[in-house]
XYZ file of C-alpha atoms in Angstrom:
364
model
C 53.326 -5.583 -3.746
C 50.460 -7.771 -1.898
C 49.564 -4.698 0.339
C 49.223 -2.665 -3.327
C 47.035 -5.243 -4.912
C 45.124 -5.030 -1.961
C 45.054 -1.378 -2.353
C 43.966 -1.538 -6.247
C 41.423 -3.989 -5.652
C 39.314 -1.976 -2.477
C 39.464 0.700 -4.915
C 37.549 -1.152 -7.699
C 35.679 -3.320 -5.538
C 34.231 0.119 -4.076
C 33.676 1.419 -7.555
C 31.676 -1.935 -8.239
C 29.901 -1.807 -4.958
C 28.474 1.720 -5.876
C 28.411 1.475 -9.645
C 25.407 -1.911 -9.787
C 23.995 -1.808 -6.561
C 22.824 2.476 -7.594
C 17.124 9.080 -12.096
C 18.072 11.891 -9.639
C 21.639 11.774 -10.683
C 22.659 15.197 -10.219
C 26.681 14.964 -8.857
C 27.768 12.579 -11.933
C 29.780 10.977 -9.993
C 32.357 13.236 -8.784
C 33.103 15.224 -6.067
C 34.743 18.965 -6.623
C 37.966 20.208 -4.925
C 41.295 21.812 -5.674
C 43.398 18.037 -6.117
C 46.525 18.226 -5.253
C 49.126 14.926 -4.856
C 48.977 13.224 -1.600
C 52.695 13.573 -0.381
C 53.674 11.471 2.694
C 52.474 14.829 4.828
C 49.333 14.662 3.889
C 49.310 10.631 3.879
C 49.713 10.049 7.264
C 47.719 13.097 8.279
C 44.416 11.794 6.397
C 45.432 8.437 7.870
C 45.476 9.677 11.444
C 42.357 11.212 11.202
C 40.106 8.168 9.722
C 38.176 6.693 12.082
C 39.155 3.949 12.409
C 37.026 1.830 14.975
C 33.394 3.253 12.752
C 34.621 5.100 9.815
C 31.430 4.832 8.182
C 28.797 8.076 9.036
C 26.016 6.086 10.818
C 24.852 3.972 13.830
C 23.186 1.053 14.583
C 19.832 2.775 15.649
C 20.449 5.503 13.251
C 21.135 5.377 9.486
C 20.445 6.912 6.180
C 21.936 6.978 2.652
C 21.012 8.013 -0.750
C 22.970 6.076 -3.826
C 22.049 6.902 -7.264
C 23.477 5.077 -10.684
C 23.870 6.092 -14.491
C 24.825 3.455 -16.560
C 24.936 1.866 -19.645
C 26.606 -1.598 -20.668
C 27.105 -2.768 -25.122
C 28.331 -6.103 -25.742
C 28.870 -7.130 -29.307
C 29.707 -10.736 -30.714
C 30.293 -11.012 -34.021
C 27.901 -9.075 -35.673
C 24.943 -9.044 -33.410
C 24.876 -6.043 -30.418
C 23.145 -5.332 -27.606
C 22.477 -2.015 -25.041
C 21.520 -1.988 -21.412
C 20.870 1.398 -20.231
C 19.943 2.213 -16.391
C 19.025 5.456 -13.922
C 18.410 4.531 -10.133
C 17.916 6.427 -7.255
C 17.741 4.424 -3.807
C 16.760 6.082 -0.552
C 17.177 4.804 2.891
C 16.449 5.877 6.498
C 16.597 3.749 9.829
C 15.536 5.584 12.659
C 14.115 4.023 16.128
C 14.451 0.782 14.874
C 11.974 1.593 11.849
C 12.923 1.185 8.018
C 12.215 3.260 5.371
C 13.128 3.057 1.653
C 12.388 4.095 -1.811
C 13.978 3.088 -4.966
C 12.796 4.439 -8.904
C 14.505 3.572 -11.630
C 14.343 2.654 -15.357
C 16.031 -0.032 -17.595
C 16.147 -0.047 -21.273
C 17.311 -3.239 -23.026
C 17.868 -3.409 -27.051
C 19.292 -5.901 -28.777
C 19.052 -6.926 -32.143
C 17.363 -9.891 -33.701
C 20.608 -11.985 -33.867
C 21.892 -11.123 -30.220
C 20.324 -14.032 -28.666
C 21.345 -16.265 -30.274
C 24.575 -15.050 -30.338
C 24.709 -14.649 -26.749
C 23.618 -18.138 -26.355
C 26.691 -19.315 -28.328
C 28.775 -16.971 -26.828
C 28.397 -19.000 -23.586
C 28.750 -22.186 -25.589
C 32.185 -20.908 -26.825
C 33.349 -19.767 -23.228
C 33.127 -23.248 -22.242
C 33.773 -25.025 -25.065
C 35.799 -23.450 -26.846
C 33.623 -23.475 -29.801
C 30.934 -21.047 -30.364
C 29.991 -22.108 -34.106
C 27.198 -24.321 -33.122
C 23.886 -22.955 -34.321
C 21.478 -22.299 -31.995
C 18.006 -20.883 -31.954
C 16.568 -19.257 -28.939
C 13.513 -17.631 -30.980
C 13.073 -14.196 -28.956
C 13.778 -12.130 -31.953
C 14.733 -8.281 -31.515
C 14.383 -6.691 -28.223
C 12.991 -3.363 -27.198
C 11.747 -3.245 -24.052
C 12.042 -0.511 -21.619
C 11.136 -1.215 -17.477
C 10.187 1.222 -15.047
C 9.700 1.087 -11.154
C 8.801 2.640 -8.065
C 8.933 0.563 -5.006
C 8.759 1.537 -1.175
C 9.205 0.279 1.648
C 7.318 1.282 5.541
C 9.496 -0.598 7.632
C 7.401 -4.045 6.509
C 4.868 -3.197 4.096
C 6.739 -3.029 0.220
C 4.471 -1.122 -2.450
C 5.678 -2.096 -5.980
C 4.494 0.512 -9.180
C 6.169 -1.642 -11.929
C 5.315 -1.443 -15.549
C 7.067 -3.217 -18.628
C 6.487 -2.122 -22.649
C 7.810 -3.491 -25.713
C 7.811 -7.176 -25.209
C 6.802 -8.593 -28.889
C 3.667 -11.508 -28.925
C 6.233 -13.592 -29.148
C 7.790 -12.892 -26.159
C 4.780 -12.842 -23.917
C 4.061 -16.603 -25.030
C 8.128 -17.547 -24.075
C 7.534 -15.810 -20.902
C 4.362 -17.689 -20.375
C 6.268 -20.735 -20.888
C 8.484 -20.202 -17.968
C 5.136 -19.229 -15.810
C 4.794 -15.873 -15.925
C 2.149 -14.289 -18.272
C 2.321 -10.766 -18.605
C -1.216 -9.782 -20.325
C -2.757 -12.124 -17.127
C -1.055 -9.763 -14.656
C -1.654 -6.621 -16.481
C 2.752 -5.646 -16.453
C 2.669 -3.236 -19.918
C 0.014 -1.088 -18.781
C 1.472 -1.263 -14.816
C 0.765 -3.175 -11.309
C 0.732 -1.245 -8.334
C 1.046 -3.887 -5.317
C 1.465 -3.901 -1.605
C 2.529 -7.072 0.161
C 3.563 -7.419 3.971
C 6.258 -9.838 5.081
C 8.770 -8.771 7.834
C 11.770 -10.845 5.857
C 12.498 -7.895 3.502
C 13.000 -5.935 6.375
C 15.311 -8.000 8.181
C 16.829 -9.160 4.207
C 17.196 -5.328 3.774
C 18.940 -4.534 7.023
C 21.772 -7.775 6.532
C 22.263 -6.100 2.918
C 23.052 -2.373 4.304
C 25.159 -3.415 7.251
C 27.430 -6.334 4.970
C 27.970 -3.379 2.664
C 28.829 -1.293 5.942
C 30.919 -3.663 6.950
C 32.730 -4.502 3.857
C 33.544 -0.397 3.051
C 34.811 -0.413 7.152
C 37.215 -3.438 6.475
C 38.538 -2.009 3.237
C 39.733 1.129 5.074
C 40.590 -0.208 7.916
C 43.039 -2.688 5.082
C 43.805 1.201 4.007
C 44.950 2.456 6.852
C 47.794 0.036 7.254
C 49.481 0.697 4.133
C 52.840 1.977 4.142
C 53.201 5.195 1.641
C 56.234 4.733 -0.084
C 54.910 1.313 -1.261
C 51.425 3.043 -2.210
C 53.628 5.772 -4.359
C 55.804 3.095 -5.675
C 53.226 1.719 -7.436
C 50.749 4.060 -8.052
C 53.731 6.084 -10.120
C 54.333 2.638 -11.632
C 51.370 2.292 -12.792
C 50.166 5.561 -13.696
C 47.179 6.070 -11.247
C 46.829 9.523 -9.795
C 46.668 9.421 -6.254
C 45.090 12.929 -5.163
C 43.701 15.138 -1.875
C 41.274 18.380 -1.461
C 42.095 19.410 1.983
C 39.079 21.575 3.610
C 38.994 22.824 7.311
C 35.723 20.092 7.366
C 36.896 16.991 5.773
C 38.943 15.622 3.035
C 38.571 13.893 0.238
C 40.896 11.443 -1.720
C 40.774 11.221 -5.316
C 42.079 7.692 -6.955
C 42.248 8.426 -11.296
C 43.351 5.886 -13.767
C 45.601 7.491 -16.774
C 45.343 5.994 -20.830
C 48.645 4.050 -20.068
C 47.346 2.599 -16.764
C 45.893 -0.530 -18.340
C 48.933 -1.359 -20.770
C 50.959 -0.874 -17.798
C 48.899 -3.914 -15.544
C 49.197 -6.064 -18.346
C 53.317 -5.485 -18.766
C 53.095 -6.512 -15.014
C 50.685 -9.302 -15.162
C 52.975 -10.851 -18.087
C 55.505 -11.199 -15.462
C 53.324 -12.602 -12.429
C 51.737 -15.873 -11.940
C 47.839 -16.083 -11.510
C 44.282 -14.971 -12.669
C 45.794 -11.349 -13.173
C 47.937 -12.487 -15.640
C 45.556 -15.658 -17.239
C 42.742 -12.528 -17.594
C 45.108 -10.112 -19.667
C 46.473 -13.304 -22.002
C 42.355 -13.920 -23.202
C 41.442 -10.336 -23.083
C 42.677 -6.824 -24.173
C 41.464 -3.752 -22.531
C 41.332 -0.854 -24.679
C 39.896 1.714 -21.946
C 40.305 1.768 -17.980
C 39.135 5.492 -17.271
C 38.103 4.936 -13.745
C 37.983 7.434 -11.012
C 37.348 6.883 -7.586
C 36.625 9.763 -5.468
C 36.523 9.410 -0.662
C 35.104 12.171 0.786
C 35.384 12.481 4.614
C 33.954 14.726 7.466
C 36.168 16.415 9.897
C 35.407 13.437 12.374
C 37.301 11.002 9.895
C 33.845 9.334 9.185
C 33.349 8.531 5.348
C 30.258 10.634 3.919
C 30.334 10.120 0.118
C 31.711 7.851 -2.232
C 31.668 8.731 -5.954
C 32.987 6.866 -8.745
C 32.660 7.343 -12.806
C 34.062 4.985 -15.293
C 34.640 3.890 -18.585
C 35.931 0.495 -19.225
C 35.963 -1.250 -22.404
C 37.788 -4.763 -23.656
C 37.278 -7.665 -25.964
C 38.372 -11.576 -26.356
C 37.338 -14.410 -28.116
C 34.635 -16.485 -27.074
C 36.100 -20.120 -29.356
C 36.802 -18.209 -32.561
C 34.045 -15.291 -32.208
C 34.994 -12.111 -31.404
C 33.491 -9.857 -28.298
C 33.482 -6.996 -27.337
C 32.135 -5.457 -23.920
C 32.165 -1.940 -22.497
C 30.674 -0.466 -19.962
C 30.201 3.349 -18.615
C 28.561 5.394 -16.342
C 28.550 6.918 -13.092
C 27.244 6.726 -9.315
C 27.087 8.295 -5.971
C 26.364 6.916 -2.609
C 25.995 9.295 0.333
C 25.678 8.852 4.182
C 23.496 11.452 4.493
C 20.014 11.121 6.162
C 17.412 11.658 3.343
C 14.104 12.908 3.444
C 11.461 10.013 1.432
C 8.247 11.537 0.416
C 5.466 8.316 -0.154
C 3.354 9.036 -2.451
C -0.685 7.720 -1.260
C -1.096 4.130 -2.191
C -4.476 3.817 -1.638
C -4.828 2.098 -6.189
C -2.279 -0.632 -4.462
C -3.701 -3.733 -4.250
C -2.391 -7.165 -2.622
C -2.096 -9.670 -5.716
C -3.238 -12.265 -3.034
C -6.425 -10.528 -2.913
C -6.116 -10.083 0.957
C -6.462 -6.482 1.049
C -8.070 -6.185 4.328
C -4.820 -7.735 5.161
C -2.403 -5.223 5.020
C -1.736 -1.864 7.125
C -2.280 1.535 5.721
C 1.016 3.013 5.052
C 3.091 5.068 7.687
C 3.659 8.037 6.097
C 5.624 9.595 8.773
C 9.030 11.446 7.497
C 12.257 11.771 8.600
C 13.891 15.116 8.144
């Protein structure tokens, strides 16, 4: 059973990992293949063939990936909602010990002129058990819709950022906290360039922890016994699948619509947070699929992963609700990044002498 639950959780952590760190979303994340059942065959075959020393398409001195994200997230308490919408595409290259990156992407946020508040005692009622205390945040209705480009030449970052819909009243909250958005021009758009070797090295820690989280997960993988995998993916109603080509493989991990009721029938019977989280919440949908696609040198290429999850509980006596779908796809290929000429980017310390023209050399 442990080496299952370790099983279940790499595959959601994976999902996770993929899903909110992702538009050019053009594979929806899935990958296509004729699925068939793993059977123990096939098991240890794939198994054998993982790498399992660097599993992970890639090198030290050379790296790429592209991820990109569709998602979209309601919550509703009581009567007030909310909707967070987002697209993302994120490119990377490391070549020769240079760094190049390029992320666009665009966030939509409505929520009505309640949901604050709402929200606000919504976190009361989490801790305290009582969410009926008024409270009165004053942001009113929300529509406001973000949009950015940002690149990075191995230590230069150029920011095109832009922010619309944000009411008077708003602006004057947000100039509370210190940042005023008519002083810095955000609704009509900034276009900044700002040098600082940290975000390179900040940038590099991030993409080789995620490396080396995904290489640990399948190297957990690799020493789990079938029968115990088919036990309890049977018991609990999660297709376990394979599309075998003559360069690569790729496994195929598919909730079913008795898969949740199924966890929580086990979780009654366990001891721990498993079984605490299904007593305070009910899930009504756990359509997740997780799709592993490897080369023909066992080195993981793509992950995909689509999902739509959706559960409520009580926050003291108000109820919630929470759902969340979407879809993303992270692949180890080396992309190409085409900068755009950044000669309107300015340095918002006013040191534009300062800073290098942009590289604008590409890597095929």
């Amino acid at each position: 059973m442990k080496k299952f639950l370790i099983f279940i959780c790499i595959a959601f952590s994976l999902f996770s990992v993929v899903s909110f760190y992702g538009c050019e979303n053009k594979e929806n994340g899935a990958i296509d293949g004729n699925y068939v059942p793993v059977t123990e065959e096939s098991y240890e075959r794939i198994l054998g063939l993982i790498d399992g020393e660097n599993p992970v398409a890639g090198s030290e001195t050379a790296f790429g990936g592209t991820l990109s994200s569709d998602l979209s997230a309601d919550l509703t308490i009581g009567e007030s909602s909310a909707r967070i919408s987002e697209t993302e595409t994120l490119k990377l290259q490391y070549l020769n010990e240079l760094l190049k990156a390029s992320l666009t992407g665009d966030v939509t946020v409505h929520a009505d002129e309640t949901f604050p508040d709402a929200f606000v005692g919504m976190i009361a009622g989490l801790f305290s058990g009582n969410s009926s205390e008024e409270t009165s945040t004053d942001i009113g209705e929300i529509n406001a819709v973000g949009n950015v480009s940002a690149f990075l030449d191995d230590t230069v970052t150029y920011l095109n950022a832009k922010i619309t819909g944000l009411t008077e009243r708003q602006k004057e909250l947000l100039k509370e906290e210190g940042f005023d958005a008519d002083e810095i021009g955000i609704e009509s758009g900034v276009k900044y360039r700002l040098s600082d070797t940290d975000v390179k090295e900040t940038a590099l820690e991030t993409v080789w922890g995620a490396v080396g989280f995904i290489s640990e997960a399948i190297a957990k993988v690799k020493t789990l016994d079938y029968q115990a995998v088919n036990d309890y993916t049977t018991l609990f109603d999660i297709g376990f699948d394979i599309d075998e080509k003559e360069d690569g493989f790729t496994v195929r991990l598919k909730t079913s619509e008795t898969t949740a009721e199924k966890l929580r029938a086990w979780a009654n019977e366990e001891e721990g947070d498993l079984k605490d989280f299904f007593e305070t919440a009910s899930v009504s949908n756990l359509d997740v699929t997780l799709y592993l696609s490897f080369d023909g040198y066992g080195k993981l290429v793509k992950i995909a992963a689509n999902g739509d999850i959706a559960l409520s509980f009580s926050a003291g006596e108000t109820p919630v609700t929470a759902r969340l779908s979407g879809n993303a796809t992270l692949s180890f290929a080396m992309p190409k990044i085409d900068f755009p000429s950044f000669d309107d980017y300015v340095d918002p310390a006013g040191n534009n002498d300062t800073v290098p023209p942009a590289d604008e050399t590409l890597v095929s």
